[in-house]
CSV table of N, CA and C in Angstrom, one decimal:
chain,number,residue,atom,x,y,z
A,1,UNK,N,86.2,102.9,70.5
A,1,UNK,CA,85.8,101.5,70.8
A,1,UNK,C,87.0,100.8,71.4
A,2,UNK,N,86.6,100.1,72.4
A,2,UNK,CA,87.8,98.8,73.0
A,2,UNK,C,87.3,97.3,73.5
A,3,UNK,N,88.5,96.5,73.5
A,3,UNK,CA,88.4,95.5,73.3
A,3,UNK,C,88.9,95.1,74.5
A,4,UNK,N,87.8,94.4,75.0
A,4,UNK,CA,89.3,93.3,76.2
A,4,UNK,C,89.3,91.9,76.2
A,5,UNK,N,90.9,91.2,76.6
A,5,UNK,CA,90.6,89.9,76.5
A,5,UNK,C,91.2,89.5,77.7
A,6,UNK,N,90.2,88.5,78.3
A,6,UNK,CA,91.5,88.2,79.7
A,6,UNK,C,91.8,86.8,79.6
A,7,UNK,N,92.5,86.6,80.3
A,7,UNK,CA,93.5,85.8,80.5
A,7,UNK,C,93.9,85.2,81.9
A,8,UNK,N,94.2,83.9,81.9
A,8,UNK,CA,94.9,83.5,83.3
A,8,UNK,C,93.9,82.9,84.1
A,9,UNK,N,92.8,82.4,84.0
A,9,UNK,CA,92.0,82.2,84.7
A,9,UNK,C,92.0,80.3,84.8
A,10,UNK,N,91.9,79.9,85.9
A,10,UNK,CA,92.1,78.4,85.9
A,10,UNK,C,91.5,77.8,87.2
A,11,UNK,N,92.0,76.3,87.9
A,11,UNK,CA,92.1,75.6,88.9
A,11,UNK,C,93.3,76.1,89.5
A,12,UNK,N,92.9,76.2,91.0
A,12,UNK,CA,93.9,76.4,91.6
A,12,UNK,C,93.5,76.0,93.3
A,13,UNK,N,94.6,75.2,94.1
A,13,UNK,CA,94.3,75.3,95.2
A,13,UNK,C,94.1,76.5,95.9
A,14,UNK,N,93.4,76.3,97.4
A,14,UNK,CA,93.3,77.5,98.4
A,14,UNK,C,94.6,77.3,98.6
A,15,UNK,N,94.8,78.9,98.6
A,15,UNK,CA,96.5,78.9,99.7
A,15,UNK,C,97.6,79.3,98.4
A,16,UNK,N,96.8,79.4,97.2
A,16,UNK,CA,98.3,79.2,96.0
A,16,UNK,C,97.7,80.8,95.0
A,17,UNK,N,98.7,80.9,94.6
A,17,UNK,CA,98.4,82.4,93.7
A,17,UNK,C,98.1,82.4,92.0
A,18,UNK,N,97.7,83.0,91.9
A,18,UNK,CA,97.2,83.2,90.5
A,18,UNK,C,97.2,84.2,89.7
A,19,UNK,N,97.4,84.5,88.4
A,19,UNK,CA,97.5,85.8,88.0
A,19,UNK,C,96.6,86.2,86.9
A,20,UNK,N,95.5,86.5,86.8
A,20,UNK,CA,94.9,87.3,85.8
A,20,UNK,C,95.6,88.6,84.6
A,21,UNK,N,95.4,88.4,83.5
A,21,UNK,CA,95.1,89.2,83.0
A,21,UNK,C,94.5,90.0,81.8
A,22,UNK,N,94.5,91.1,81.3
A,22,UNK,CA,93.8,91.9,80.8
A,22,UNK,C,94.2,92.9,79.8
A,23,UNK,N,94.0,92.5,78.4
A,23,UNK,CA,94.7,93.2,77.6
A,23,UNK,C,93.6,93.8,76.3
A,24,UNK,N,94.1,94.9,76.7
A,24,UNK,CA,93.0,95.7,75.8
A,24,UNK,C,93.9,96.4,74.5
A,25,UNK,N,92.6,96.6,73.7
A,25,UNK,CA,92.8,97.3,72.1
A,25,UNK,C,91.8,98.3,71.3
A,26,UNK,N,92.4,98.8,70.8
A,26,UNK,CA,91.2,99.7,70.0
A,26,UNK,C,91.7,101.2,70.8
A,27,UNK,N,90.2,102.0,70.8
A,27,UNK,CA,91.1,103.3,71.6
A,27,UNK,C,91.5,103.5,73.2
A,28,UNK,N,92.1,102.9,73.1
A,28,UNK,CA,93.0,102.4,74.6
A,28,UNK,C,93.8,103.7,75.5
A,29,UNK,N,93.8,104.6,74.9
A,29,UNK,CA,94.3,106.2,75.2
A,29,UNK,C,92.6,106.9,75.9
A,30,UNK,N,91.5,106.2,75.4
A,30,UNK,CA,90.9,106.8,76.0
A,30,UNK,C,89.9,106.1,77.5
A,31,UNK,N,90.3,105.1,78.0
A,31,UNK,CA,90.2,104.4,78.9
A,31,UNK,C,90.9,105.3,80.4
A,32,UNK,N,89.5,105.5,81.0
A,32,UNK,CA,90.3,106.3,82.3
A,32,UNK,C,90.5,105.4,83.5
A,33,UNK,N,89.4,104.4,83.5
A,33,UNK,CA,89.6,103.6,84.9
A,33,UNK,C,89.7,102.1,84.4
A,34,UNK,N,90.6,101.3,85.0
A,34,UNK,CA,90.7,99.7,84.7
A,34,UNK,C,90.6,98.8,85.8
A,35,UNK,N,89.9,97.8,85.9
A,35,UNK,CA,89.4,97.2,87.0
A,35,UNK,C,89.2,95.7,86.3
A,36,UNK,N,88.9,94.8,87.6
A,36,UNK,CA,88.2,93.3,87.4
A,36,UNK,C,87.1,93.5,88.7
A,37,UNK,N,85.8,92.6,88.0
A,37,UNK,CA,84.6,92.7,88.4
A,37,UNK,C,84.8,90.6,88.7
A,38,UNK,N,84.0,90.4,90.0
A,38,UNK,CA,83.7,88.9,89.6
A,38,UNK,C,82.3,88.8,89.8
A,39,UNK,N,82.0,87.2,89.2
A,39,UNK,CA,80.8,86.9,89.2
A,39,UNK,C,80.7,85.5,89.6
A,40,UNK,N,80.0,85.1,91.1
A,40,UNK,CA,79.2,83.8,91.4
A,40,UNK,C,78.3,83.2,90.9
A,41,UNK,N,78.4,82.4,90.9
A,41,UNK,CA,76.0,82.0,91.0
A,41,UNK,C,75.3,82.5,91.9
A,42,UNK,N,74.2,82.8,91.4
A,42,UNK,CA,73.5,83.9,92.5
A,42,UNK,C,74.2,85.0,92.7
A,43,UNK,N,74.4,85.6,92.9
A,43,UNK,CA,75.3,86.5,92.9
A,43,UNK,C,75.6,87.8,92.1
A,44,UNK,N,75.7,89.2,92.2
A,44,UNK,CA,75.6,89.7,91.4
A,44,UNK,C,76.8,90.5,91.4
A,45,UNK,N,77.4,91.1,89.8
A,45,UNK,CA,78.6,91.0,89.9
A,45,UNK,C,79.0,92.0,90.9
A,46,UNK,N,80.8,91.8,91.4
A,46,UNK,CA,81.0,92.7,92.4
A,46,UNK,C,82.4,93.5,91.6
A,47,UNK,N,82.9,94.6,91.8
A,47,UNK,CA,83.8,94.9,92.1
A,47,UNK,C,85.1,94.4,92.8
A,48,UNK,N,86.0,93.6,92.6
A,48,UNK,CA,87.1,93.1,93.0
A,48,UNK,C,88.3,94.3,93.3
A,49,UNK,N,89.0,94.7,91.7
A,49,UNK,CA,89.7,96.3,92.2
A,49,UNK,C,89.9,96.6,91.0
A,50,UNK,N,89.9,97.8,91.2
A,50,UNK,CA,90.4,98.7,90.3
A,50,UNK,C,91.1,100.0,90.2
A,51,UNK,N,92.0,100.2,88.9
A,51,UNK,CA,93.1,101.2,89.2
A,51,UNK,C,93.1,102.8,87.9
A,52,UNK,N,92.8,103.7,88.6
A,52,UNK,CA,92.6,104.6,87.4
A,52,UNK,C,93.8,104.6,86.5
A,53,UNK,N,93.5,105.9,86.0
A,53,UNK,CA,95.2,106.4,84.9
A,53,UNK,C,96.0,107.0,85.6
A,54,UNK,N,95.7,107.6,86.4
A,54,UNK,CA,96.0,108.4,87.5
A,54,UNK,C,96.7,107.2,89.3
A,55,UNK,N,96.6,106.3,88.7
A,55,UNK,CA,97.2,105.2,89.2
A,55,UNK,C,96.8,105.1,90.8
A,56,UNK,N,95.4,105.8,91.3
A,56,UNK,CA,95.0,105.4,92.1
A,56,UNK,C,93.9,104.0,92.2
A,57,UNK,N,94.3,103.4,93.5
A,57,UNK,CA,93.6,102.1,93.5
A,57,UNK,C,92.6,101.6,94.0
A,58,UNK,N,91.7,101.0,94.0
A,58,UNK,CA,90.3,100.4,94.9
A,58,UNK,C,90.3,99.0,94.9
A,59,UNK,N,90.1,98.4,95.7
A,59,UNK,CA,90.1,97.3,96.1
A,59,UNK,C,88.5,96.9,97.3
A,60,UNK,N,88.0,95.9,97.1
A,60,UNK,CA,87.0,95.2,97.6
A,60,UNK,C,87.8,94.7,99.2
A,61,UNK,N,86.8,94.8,100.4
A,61,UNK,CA,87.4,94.8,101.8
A,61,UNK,C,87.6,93.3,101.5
A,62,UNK,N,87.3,92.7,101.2
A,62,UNK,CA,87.4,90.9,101.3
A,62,UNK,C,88.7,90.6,100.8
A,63,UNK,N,89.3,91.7,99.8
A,63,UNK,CA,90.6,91.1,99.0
A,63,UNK,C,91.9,91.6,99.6
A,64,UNK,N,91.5,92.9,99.8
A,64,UNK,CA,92.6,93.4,100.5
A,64,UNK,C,93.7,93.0,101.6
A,65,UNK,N,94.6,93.2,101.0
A,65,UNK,CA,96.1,92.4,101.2
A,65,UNK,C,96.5,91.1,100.6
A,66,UNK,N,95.4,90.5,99.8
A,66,UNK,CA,95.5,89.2,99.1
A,66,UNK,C,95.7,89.6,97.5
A,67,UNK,N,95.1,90.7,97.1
A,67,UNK,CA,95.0,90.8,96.1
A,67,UNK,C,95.5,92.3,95.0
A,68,UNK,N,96.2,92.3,94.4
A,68,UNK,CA,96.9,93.5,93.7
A,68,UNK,C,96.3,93.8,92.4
A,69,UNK,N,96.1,94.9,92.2
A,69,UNK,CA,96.1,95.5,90.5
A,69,UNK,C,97.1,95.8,89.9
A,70,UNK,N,97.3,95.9,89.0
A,70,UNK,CA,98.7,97.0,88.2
A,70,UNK,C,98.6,96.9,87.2
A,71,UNK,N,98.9,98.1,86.1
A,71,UNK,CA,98.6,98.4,85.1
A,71,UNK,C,100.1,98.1,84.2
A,72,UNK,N,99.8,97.7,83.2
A,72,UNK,CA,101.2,97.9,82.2
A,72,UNK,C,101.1,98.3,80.9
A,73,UNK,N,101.3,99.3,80.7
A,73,UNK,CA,101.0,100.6,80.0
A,73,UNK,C,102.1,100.1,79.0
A,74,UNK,N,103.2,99.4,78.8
A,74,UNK,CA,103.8,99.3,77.7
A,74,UNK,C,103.0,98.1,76.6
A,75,UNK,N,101.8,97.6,77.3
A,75,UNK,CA,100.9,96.7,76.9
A,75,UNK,C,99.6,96.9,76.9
A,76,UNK,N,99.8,98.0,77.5
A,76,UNK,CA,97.9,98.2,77.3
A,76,UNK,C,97.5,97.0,78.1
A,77,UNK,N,97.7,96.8,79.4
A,77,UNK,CA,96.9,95.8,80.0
A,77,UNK,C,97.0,95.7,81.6
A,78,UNK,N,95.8,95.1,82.0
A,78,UNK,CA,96.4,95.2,83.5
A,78,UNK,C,96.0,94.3,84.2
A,79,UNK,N,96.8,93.9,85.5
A,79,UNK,CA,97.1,92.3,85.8
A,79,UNK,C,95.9,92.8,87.2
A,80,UNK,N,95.6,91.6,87.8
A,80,UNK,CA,95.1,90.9,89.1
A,80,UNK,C,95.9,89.4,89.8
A,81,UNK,N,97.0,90.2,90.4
A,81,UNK,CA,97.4,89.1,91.2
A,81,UNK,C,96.8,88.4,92.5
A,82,UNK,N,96.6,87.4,92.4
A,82,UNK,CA,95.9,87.0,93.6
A,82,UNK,C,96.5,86.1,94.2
A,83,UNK,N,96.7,86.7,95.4
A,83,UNK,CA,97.5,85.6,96.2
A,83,UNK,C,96.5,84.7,97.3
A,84,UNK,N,97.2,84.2,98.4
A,84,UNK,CA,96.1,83.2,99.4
A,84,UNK,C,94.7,83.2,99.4
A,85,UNK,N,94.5,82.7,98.1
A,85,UNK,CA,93.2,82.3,97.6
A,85,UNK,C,92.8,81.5,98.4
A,86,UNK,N,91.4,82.1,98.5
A,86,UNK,CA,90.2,81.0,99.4
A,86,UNK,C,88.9,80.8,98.1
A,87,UNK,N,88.7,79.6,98.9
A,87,UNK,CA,87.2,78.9,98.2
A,87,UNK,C,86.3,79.8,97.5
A,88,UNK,N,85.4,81.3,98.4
A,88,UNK,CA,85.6,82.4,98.1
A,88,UNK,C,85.7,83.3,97.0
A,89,UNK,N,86.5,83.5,96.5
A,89,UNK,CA,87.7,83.6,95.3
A,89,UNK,C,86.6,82.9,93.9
A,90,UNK,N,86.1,81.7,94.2
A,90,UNK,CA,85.6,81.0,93.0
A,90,UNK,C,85.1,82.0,92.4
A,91,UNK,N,84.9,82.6,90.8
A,91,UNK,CA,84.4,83.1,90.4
A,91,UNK,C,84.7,83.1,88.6
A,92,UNK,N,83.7,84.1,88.2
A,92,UNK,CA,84.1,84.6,86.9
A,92,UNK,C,84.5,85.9,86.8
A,93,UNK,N,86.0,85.7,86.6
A,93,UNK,CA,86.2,87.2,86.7
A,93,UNK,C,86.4,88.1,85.1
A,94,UNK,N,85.9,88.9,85.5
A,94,UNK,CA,85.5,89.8,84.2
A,94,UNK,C,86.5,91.2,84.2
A,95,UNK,N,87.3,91.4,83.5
A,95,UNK,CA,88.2,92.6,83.1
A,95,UNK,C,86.9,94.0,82.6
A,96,UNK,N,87.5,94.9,83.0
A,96,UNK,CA,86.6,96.1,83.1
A,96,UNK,C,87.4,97.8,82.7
A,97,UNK,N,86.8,98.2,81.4
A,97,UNK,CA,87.5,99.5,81.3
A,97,UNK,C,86.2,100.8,81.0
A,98,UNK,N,86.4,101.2,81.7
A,98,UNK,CA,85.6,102.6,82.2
A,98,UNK,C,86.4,104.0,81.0
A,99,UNK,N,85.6,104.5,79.9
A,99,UNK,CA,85.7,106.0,80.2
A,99,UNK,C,84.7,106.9,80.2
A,100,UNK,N,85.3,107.8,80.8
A,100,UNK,CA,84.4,108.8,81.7
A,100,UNK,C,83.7,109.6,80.3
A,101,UNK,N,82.6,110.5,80.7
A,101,UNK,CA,81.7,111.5,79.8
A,101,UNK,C,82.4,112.4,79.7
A,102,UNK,N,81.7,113.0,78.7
A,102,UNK,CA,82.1,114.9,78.4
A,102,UNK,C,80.5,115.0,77.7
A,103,UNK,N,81.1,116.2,77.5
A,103,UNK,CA,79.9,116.7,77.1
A,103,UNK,C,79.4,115.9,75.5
A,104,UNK,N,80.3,115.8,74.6
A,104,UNK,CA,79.9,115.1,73.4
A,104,UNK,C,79.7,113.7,73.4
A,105,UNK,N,80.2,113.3,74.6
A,105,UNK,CA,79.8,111.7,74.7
A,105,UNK,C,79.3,111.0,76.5
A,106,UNK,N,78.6,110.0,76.4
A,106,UNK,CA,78.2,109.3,77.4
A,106,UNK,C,79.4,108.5,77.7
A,107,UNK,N,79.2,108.3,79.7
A,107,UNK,CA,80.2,107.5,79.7
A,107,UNK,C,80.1,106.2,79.1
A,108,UNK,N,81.0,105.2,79.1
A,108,UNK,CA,81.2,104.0,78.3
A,108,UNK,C,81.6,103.2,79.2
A,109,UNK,N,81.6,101.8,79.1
A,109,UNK,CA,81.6,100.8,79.6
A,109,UNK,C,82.1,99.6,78.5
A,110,UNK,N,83.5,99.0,79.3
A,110,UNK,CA,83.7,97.6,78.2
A,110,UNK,C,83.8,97.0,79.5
A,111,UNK,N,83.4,95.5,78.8
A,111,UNK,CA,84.0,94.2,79.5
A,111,UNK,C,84.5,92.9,78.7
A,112,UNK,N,85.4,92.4,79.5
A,112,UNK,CA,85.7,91.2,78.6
A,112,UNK,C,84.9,90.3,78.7
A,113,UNK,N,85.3,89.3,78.2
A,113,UNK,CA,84.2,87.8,78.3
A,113,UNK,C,84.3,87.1,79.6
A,114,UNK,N,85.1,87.3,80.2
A,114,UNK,CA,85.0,86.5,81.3
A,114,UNK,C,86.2,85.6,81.2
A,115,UNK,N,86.4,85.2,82.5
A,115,UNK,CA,87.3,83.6,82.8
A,115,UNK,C,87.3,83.7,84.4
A,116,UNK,N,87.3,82.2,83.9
A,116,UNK,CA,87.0,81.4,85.5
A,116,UNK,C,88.3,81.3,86.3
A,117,UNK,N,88.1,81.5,87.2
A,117,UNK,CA,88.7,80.7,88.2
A,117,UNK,C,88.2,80.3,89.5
A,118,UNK,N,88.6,78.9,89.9
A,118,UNK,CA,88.3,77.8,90.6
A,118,UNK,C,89.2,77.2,91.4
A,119,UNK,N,88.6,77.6,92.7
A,119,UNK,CA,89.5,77.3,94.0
A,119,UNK,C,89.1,76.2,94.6
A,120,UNK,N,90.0,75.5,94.7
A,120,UNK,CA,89.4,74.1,95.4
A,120,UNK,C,90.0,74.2,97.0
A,121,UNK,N,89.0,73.8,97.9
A,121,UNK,CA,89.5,73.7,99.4
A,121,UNK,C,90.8,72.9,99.7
């Protein structure tokens, strides 16, 4: 079982950076992929990025170059820097830990609760 809570989420002008993050508990050794998902109105949630254990990265075409993942493993948590934020950007972003199946178990899915962030033009 895991736990996530995120963090960081606020007002912020277009043009200024912000940092999310994401700190997880419970069995945290067995989390293979870690990501942030966001969510608009109307809208259905998307993939923003995400970074395996294996410390490969994915990133959404719209963020890319604006926006970083990174994991910090001496905390079990992992950040979403977001830099030259646009209007865009408004969302609910939701922290996301993936582990994969085996044969004795289905894969799994956590998410946190959510936190806002709100770009003003």
């Amino acid at each position: 079982q895991v736990q996530l809570v995120e963090s960081g989420g606020g007002l912020v002008q277009a043009g200024r950076s912000l940092r999310l993050s994401c700190a997880a508990s419970g069995s945290t050794s067995s989390i293979d992929d870690m990501g942030w998902y966001r969510q608009s109105p109307g809208k259905q949630r998307e993939l923003v990025a995400s970074i395996s254990r294996g410390d490969t990265t994915n990133y959404a075409d719209s963020v890319k170059g604006r926006i970083t993942i990174a994991r910090d493993n001496t905390r079990n948590a992992w950040n979403l820097q977001m830099n030259s934020l646009k209007s865009e950007d408004t969302a609910v972003y939701y922290c996301h830990a993936r582990m994969d199946s085996a044969w004795w178990s289905a894969r799994r899915d956590y998410w946190g609760q959510g936190t806002q962030v709100t770009v003003s033009s």
